[in-house]
Amino acid sequence: MSGTTWDPSRYLDFDDHRARPFRDLLARVGATAPRRVVDLGCGPGHLTGVLAARWPEATVEALDSSPEMVAAARGRGVAAELRDVVDWMPGPDTDVVVTNAVLHWVPSHPELLPRWIAALPDGAWFAMQVPGNFDAPSHALVRELLAEPRWQGSVPDHGERPVPTPPAYAGLLAGTGASVDVWETTYVQRLTGDDPVLAWITSTALRPVRDALDDACWAAFRAELAPRLRAAYPAGADGATWFPFRRIFAVARKS
């Protein structure tokens, strides 16, 4: 994740859609008076304020590995720190950790989770949410195109990785002795505009592709991908496109 260039303004084009899973995740966190709340992978900081509003007495810590995202968060008044999540460990007063749509970029996160839980104080909450749509046409079509002769080898690292299943997360977190709540939700999102699914994944899944290609190749890649996405996600009679997006949630409370 640390090597990917992010565009905060493009990411926020779908702010409402991206905020809903965060709020659904946070609703399952029962902390009442945490000392320190960590936004682990805060992005542009647009949701860090939700944490501060819910727990106004807490110290809110925000970090992200993207300089662009950290700059955007600081522009919103969030004291964000430039730091990779793989180098982070909770402090003794960390009572809540929230990591939203981050860990699928971190291949080692299944090994990090037990380490983080072990370092948290008793009674602390850990809440995570990751996309679970890696087999969806939006992602499969990108992989298929990258495997074709013209593009093969042009993007050495596509970035995102498939994540464990919900039962695998449940077993991993329960193995720490924590109380665990794991679930999944498929949001059916109404997207509008020209090639809305392409616009959606351009701000997330396609970031490593954009980084690897020059402007001309990037335009050509998008031109080849766009009709495939339109066929997989056709617009309705009203011009809107319904885009299913599966998300995996896990909340653990350390005993």
mmCIF file of C-alpha atoms in Angstrom:
data_model
loop_
_atom_site.group_PDB
_atom_site.id
_atom_site.type_symbol
_atom_site.label_atom_id
_atom_site.label_comp_id
_atom_site.label_asym_id
_atom_site.label_seq_id
_atom_site.Cartn_x
_atom_site.Cartn_y
_atom_site.Cartn_z
ATOM 1 C CA MET A 1 0.000 0.000 0.000
ATOM 2 C CA SER A 2 2.837 2.383 0.786
ATOM 3 C CA GLY A 3 3.994 2.413 -2.841
ATOM 4 C CA THR A 4 0.627 3.347 -4.327
ATOM 5 C CA THR A 5 -0.155 6.930 -5.326
ATOM 6 C CA TRP A 6 -3.588 8.046 -4.156
ATOM 7 C CA ASP A 7 -5.855 10.838 -5.350
ATOM 8 C CA PRO A 8 -7.891 12.073 -2.353
ATOM 9 C CA SER A 9 -10.307 14.142 -4.454
ATOM 10 C CA ARG A 10 -11.154 11.215 -6.728
ATOM 11 C CA TYR A 11 -11.502 8.915 -3.725
ATOM 12 C CA LEU A 12 -14.022 11.334 -2.211
ATOM 13 C CA ASP A 13 -16.139 11.356 -5.393
ATOM 14 C CA PHE A 14 -17.974 8.423 -3.776
ATOM 15 C CA ASP A 15 -17.838 9.722 -0.212
ATOM 16 C CA ASP A 16 -21.389 8.670 0.730
ATOM 17 C CA HIS A 17 -20.925 5.106 -0.530
ATOM 18 C CA ARG A 18 -17.564 4.774 1.224
ATOM 19 C CA ALA A 19 -18.829 6.222 4.512
ATOM 20 C CA ARG A 20 -21.727 3.824 4.983
ATOM 21 C CA PRO A 21 -19.651 0.682 5.723
ATOM 22 C CA PHE A 22 -17.534 2.727 8.146
ATOM 23 C CA ARG A 23 -20.625 3.797 10.063
ATOM 24 C CA ASP A 24 -22.044 0.267 10.027
ATOM 25 C CA LEU A 25 -18.755 -1.016 11.425
ATOM 26 C CA LEU A 26 -18.591 1.652 14.099
ATOM 27 C CA ALA A 27 -22.133 0.842 15.237
ATOM 28 C CA ARG A 28 -20.879 -2.515 16.556
ATOM 29 C CA VAL A 29 -18.136 -0.962 18.697
ATOM 30 C CA GLY A 30 -19.396 -0.610 22.259
ATOM 31 C CA ALA A 31 -16.618 1.447 23.810
ATOM 32 C CA THR A 32 -17.958 4.184 26.086
ATOM 33 C CA ALA A 33 -14.970 6.180 27.371
ATOM 34 C CA PRO A 34 -11.834 5.173 25.454
ATOM 35 C CA ARG A 35 -8.569 6.919 26.208
ATOM 36 C CA ARG A 36 -7.061 6.634 22.729
ATOM 37 C CA VAL A 37 -8.856 5.903 19.446
ATOM 38 C CA VAL A 38 -6.774 5.014 16.389
ATOM 39 C CA ASP A 39 -7.877 5.508 12.783
ATOM 40 C CA LEU A 40 -5.509 2.992 11.196
ATOM 41 C CA GLY A 41 -5.248 4.001 7.537
ATOM 42 C CA CYS A 42 -7.199 7.235 7.808
ATOM 43 C CA GLY A 43 -7.174 8.152 4.100
ATOM 44 C CA PRO A 44 -8.156 11.779 3.525
ATOM 45 C CA GLY A 45 -9.423 12.070 7.110
ATOM 46 C CA HIS A 46 -13.053 12.541 6.113
ATOM 47 C CA LEU A 47 -14.188 9.898 8.633
ATOM 48 C CA THR A 48 -11.680 10.553 11.407
ATOM 49 C CA GLY A 49 -13.960 13.329 12.590
ATOM 50 C CA VAL A 50 -16.717 10.782 13.152
ATOM 51 C CA LEU A 51 -14.483 9.100 15.722
ATOM 52 C CA ALA A 52 -13.697 12.408 17.402
ATOM 53 C CA ALA A 53 -17.377 13.321 17.533
ATOM 54 C CA ARG A 54 -18.377 10.005 19.084
ATOM 55 C CA TRP A 55 -15.606 10.055 21.703
ATOM 56 C CA PRO A 56 -14.803 13.743 22.259
ATOM 57 C CA GLU A 57 -12.743 13.068 25.391
ATOM 58 C CA ALA A 58 -10.446 10.583 23.660
ATOM 59 C CA THR A 59 -7.127 11.243 21.992
ATOM 60 C CA VAL A 60 -7.701 10.435 18.318
ATOM 61 C CA GLU A 61 -4.656 9.154 16.459
ATOM 62 C CA ALA A 62 -4.707 8.980 12.651
ATOM 63 C CA LEU A 63 -2.116 7.531 10.314
ATOM 64 C CA ASP A 64 -1.769 6.595 6.670
ATOM 65 C CA SER A 65 1.049 5.450 4.389
ATOM 66 C CA SER A 66 0.079 7.783 1.533
ATOM 67 C CA PRO A 67 1.638 11.286 1.566
ATOM 68 C CA GLU A 68 -1.275 12.536 -0.570
ATOM 69 C CA MET A 69 -3.854 11.184 1.866
ATOM 70 C CA VAL A 70 -1.998 12.498 4.898
ATOM 71 C CA ALA A 71 -1.798 15.950 3.309
ATOM 72 C CA ALA A 72 -5.533 15.873 2.580
ATOM 73 C CA ALA A 73 -6.304 14.792 6.147
ATOM 74 C CA ARG A 74 -4.143 17.548 7.578
ATOM 75 C CA GLY A 75 -5.967 19.980 5.322
ATOM 76 C CA ARG A 76 -9.141 18.943 7.128
ATOM 77 C CA GLY A 77 -7.569 19.671 10.495
ATOM 78 C CA VAL A 78 -6.711 16.045 11.300
ATOM 79 C CA ALA A 79 -3.274 15.617 12.874
ATOM 80 C CA ALA A 80 -2.497 12.670 10.620
ATOM 81 C CA GLU A 81 0.860 10.906 10.726
ATOM 82 C CA LEU A 82 2.655 9.462 7.695
ATOM 83 C CA ARG A 83 3.221 5.852 8.689
ATOM 84 C CA ASP A 84 2.715 2.375 7.276
ATOM 85 C CA VAL A 85 0.312 0.175 9.211
ATOM 86 C CA VAL A 86 2.821 -2.683 9.162
ATOM 87 C CA ASP A 87 5.124 -0.580 11.367
ATOM 88 C CA TRP A 88 2.411 0.385 13.842
ATOM 89 C CA MET A 89 1.695 -1.130 17.242
ATOM 90 C CA PRO A 90 -0.968 -0.051 19.733
ATOM 91 C CA GLY A 91 0.120 1.800 22.857
ATOM 92 C CA PRO A 92 -0.945 0.797 26.371
ATOM 93 C CA ASP A 93 -3.790 3.346 26.352
ATOM 94 C CA THR A 94 -5.206 2.334 22.935
ATOM 95 C CA ASP A 95 -8.795 1.350 23.683
ATOM 96 C CA VAL A 96 -10.272 1.486 20.153
ATOM 97 C CA VAL A 97 -8.704 0.693 16.782
ATOM 98 C CA VAL A 98 -10.686 1.200 13.577
ATOM 99 C CA THR A 99 -9.237 0.201 10.209
ATOM 100 C CA ASN A 100 -11.589 0.818 7.314
ATOM 101 C CA ALA A 101 -10.932 -0.470 3.762
ATOM 102 C CA VAL A 102 -7.186 -0.713 4.356
ATOM 103 C CA LEU A 103 -6.000 -4.214 5.198
ATOM 104 C CA HIS A 104 -6.656 -5.752 1.767
ATOM 105 C CA TRP A 105 -3.642 -3.706 0.649
ATOM 106 C CA VAL A 106 -1.486 -5.354 3.343
ATOM 107 C CA PRO A 107 -0.707 -8.996 2.479
ATOM 108 C CA SER A 108 0.703 -9.671 5.947
ATOM 109 C CA HIS A 109 -2.362 -8.467 7.837
ATOM 110 C CA PRO A 110 -3.493 -11.952 8.960
ATOM 111 C CA GLU A 111 -0.190 -12.174 10.857
ATOM 112 C CA LEU A 112 -0.527 -8.624 12.192
ATOM 113 C CA LEU A 113 -4.021 -9.027 13.662
ATOM 114 C CA PRO A 114 -3.104 -11.380 16.548
ATOM 115 C CA ARG A 115 -0.047 -9.249 17.307
ATOM 116 C CA TRP A 116 -2.161 -6.104 17.535
ATOM 117 C CA ILE A 117 -4.840 -7.762 19.667
ATOM 118 C CA ALA A 118 -2.186 -9.104 22.040
ATOM 119 C CA ALA A 119 -0.756 -5.597 22.505
ATOM 120 C CA LEU A 120 -4.124 -3.973 23.258
ATOM 121 C CA PRO A 121 -5.208 -3.473 26.876
ATOM 122 C CA ASP A 122 -7.984 -5.622 28.313
ATOM 123 C CA GLY A 123 -11.405 -4.386 27.246
ATOM 124 C CA ALA A 124 -10.101 -2.719 24.073
ATOM 125 C CA TRP A 125 -11.994 -2.902 20.777
ATOM 126 C CA PHE A 126 -10.589 -3.684 17.341
ATOM 127 C CA ALA A 127 -12.819 -3.076 14.305
ATOM 128 C CA MET A 128 -11.968 -3.740 10.678
ATOM 129 C CA GLN A 129 -13.701 -3.678 7.300
ATOM 130 C CA VAL A 130 -12.335 -4.864 3.963
ATOM 131 C CA PRO A 131 -13.812 -5.334 0.495
ATOM 132 C CA GLY A 132 -14.786 -8.901 -0.328
ATOM 133 C CA ASN A 133 -15.450 -8.450 -4.022
ATOM 134 C CA PHE A 134 -12.226 -9.711 -5.604
ATOM 135 C CA ASP A 135 -14.107 -12.262 -7.704
ATOM 136 C CA ALA A 136 -16.628 -9.677 -8.937
ATOM 137 C CA PRO A 137 -16.526 -8.626 -12.619
ATOM 138 C CA SER A 138 -15.128 -5.229 -11.599
ATOM 139 C CA HIS A 139 -11.926 -6.947 -10.466
ATOM 140 C CA ALA A 140 -11.909 -10.088 -12.617
ATOM 141 C CA LEU A 141 -12.087 -8.052 -15.815
ATOM 142 C CA VAL A 142 -9.067 -6.002 -14.759
ATOM 143 C CA ARG A 143 -7.059 -9.157 -14.124
ATOM 144 C CA GLU A 144 -8.159 -10.642 -17.442
ATOM 145 C CA LEU A 145 -7.128 -7.529 -19.339
ATOM 146 C CA LEU A 146 -3.761 -7.361 -17.576
ATOM 147 C CA ALA A 147 -3.142 -10.986 -18.571
ATOM 148 C CA GLU A 148 -3.600 -10.263 -22.286
ATOM 149 C CA PRO A 149 -0.401 -10.058 -24.396
ATOM 150 C CA ARG A 150 -0.449 -6.278 -24.785
ATOM 151 C CA TRP A 151 -0.591 -5.652 -21.046
ATOM 152 C CA GLN A 152 1.070 -8.720 -19.605
ATOM 153 C CA GLY A 153 3.921 -7.681 -17.343
ATOM 154 C CA SER A 154 3.078 -3.979 -17.555
ATOM 155 C CA VAL A 155 1.852 -3.870 -13.950
ATOM 156 C CA PRO A 156 4.246 -5.924 -11.806
ATOM 157 C CA ASP A 157 2.127 -5.591 -8.661
ATOM 158 C CA HIS A 158 -1.594 -5.026 -8.934
ATOM 159 C CA GLY A 159 -1.678 -4.162 -5.232
ATOM 160 C CA GLU A 160 -4.912 -5.533 -3.832
ATOM 161 C CA ARG A 161 -4.979 -9.111 -2.576
ATOM 162 C CA PRO A 162 -7.908 -11.461 -1.952
ATOM 163 C CA VAL A 163 -8.735 -11.466 1.748
ATOM 164 C CA PRO A 164 -9.608 -14.350 4.084
ATOM 165 C CA THR A 165 -13.200 -15.548 4.300
ATOM 166 C CA PRO A 166 -15.433 -14.321 7.134
ATOM 167 C CA PRO A 167 -15.102 -17.685 8.969
ATOM 168 C CA ALA A 168 -11.320 -17.450 8.606
ATOM 169 C CA TYR A 169 -11.315 -13.977 10.158
ATOM 170 C CA ALA A 170 -13.591 -15.217 12.930
ATOM 171 C CA GLY A 171 -11.262 -18.104 13.728
ATOM 172 C CA LEU A 172 -8.170 -15.925 13.564
ATOM 173 C CA LEU A 173 -9.552 -13.307 15.941
ATOM 174 C CA ALA A 174 -11.259 -15.790 18.273
ATOM 175 C CA GLY A 175 -7.924 -17.554 18.578
ATOM 176 C CA THR A 176 -6.645 -14.525 20.490
ATOM 177 C CA GLY A 177 -9.260 -15.090 23.183
ATOM 178 C CA ALA A 178 -11.237 -12.002 22.177
ATOM 179 C CA SER A 179 -15.011 -11.835 21.835
ATOM 180 C CA VAL A 180 -15.653 -11.704 18.104
ATOM 181 C CA ASP A 181 -18.414 -10.486 15.789
ATOM 182 C CA VAL A 182 -17.905 -11.114 12.062
ATOM 183 C CA TRP A 183 -20.375 -10.505 9.238
ATOM 184 C CA GLU A 184 -20.616 -9.572 5.595
ATOM 185 C CA THR A 185 -22.872 -7.197 3.696
ATOM 186 C CA THR A 186 -23.408 -6.692 -0.019
ATOM 187 C CA TYR A 187 -24.321 -3.082 -0.685
ATOM 188 C CA VAL A 188 -26.125 -2.523 -3.970
ATOM 189 C CA GLN A 189 -24.930 0.937 -4.826
ATOM 190 C CA ARG A 190 -26.618 3.242 -7.313
ATOM 191 C CA LEU A 191 -23.941 4.813 -9.500
ATOM 192 C CA THR A 192 -24.529 7.487 -12.118
ATOM 193 C CA GLY A 193 -22.551 9.257 -14.798
ATOM 194 C CA ASP A 194 -20.439 8.030 -17.674
ATOM 195 C CA ASP A 195 -18.780 4.662 -17.024
ATOM 196 C CA PRO A 196 -19.496 4.857 -13.280
ATOM 197 C CA VAL A 197 -17.971 1.486 -12.381
ATOM 198 C CA LEU A 198 -14.763 2.462 -14.144
ATOM 199 C CA ALA A 199 -14.791 5.727 -12.199
ATOM 200 C CA TRP A 200 -15.335 3.806 -8.956
ATOM 201 C CA ILE A 201 -12.424 1.404 -9.396
ATOM 202 C CA THR A 202 -10.166 4.135 -10.815
ATOM 203 C CA SER A 203 -10.089 5.685 -7.345
ATOM 204 C CA THR A 204 -9.175 2.408 -5.620
ATOM 205 C CA ALA A 205 -8.391 -0.904 -7.349
ATOM 206 C CA LEU A 206 -6.838 0.705 -10.438
ATOM 207 C CA ARG A 207 -4.423 2.962 -8.551
ATOM 208 C CA PRO A 208 -1.455 0.547 -8.962
ATOM 209 C CA VAL A 209 -2.297 0.205 -12.664
ATOM 210 C CA ARG A 210 -2.298 3.979 -13.071
ATOM 211 C CA ASP A 211 1.041 4.217 -11.297
ATOM 212 C CA ALA A 212 2.601 1.651 -13.630
ATOM 213 C CA LEU A 213 1.445 3.138 -16.950
ATOM 214 C CA ASP A 214 2.315 6.374 -18.718
ATOM 215 C CA ASP A 215 -0.505 8.688 -19.750
ATOM 216 C CA ALA A 216 -0.967 7.221 -23.231
ATOM 217 C CA CYS A 217 -0.996 3.608 -22.026
ATOM 218 C CA TRP A 218 -3.309 4.503 -19.156
ATOM 219 C CA ALA A 219 -5.792 6.057 -21.592
ATOM 220 C CA ALA A 220 -5.576 2.987 -23.830
ATOM 221 C CA PHE A 221 -6.068 0.627 -20.906
ATOM 222 C CA ARG A 222 -9.160 2.494 -19.738
ATOM 223 C CA ALA A 223 -10.526 2.551 -23.285
ATOM 224 C CA GLU A 224 -10.245 -1.246 -23.456
ATOM 225 C CA LEU A 225 -11.637 -1.815 -19.979
ATOM 226 C CA ALA A 226 -14.618 0.560 -20.196
ATOM 227 C CA PRO A 227 -16.804 -1.431 -22.641
ATOM 228 C CA ARG A 228 -16.185 -4.650 -20.708
ATOM 229 C CA LEU A 229 -17.359 -3.017 -17.518
ATOM 230 C CA ARG A 230 -20.388 -1.516 -19.271
ATOM 231 C CA ALA A 231 -21.365 -4.982 -20.497
ATOM 232 C CA ALA A 232 -20.942 -6.486 -17.019
ATOM 233 C CA TYR A 233 -22.775 -3.630 -15.311
ATOM 234 C CA PRO A 234 -25.345 -2.279 -17.791
ATOM 235 C CA ALA A 235 -27.150 0.953 -17.018
ATOM 236 C CA GLY A 236 -30.862 0.773 -16.346
ATOM 237 C CA ALA A 237 -33.626 2.637 -18.122
ATOM 238 C CA ASP A 238 -33.061 5.648 -15.867
ATOM 239 C CA GLY A 239 -29.353 5.741 -16.754
ATOM 240 C CA ALA A 240 -28.219 4.534 -13.312
ATOM 241 C CA THR A 241 -26.014 1.501 -12.750
ATOM 242 C CA TRP A 242 -26.568 -0.852 -9.812
ATOM 243 C CA PHE A 243 -23.210 -1.992 -8.476
ATOM 244 C CA PRO A 244 -23.087 -4.828 -5.908
ATOM 245 C CA PHE A 245 -20.224 -4.374 -3.483
ATOM 246 C CA ARG A 246 -19.542 -7.051 -0.858
ATOM 247 C CA ARG A 247 -17.826 -6.011 2.362
ATOM 248 C CA ILE A 248 -16.443 -8.110 5.225
ATOM 249 C CA PHE A 249 -16.606 -6.769 8.785
ATOM 250 C CA ALA A 250 -14.979 -7.974 11.993
ATOM 251 C CA VAL A 251 -15.115 -6.560 15.501
ATOM 252 C CA ALA A 252 -13.129 -8.038 18.394
ATOM 253 C CA ARG A 253 -13.182 -7.063 22.045
ATOM 254 C CA LYS A 254 -10.201 -8.162 24.056
ATOM 255 C CA SER A 255 -11.181 -9.976 27.234
#
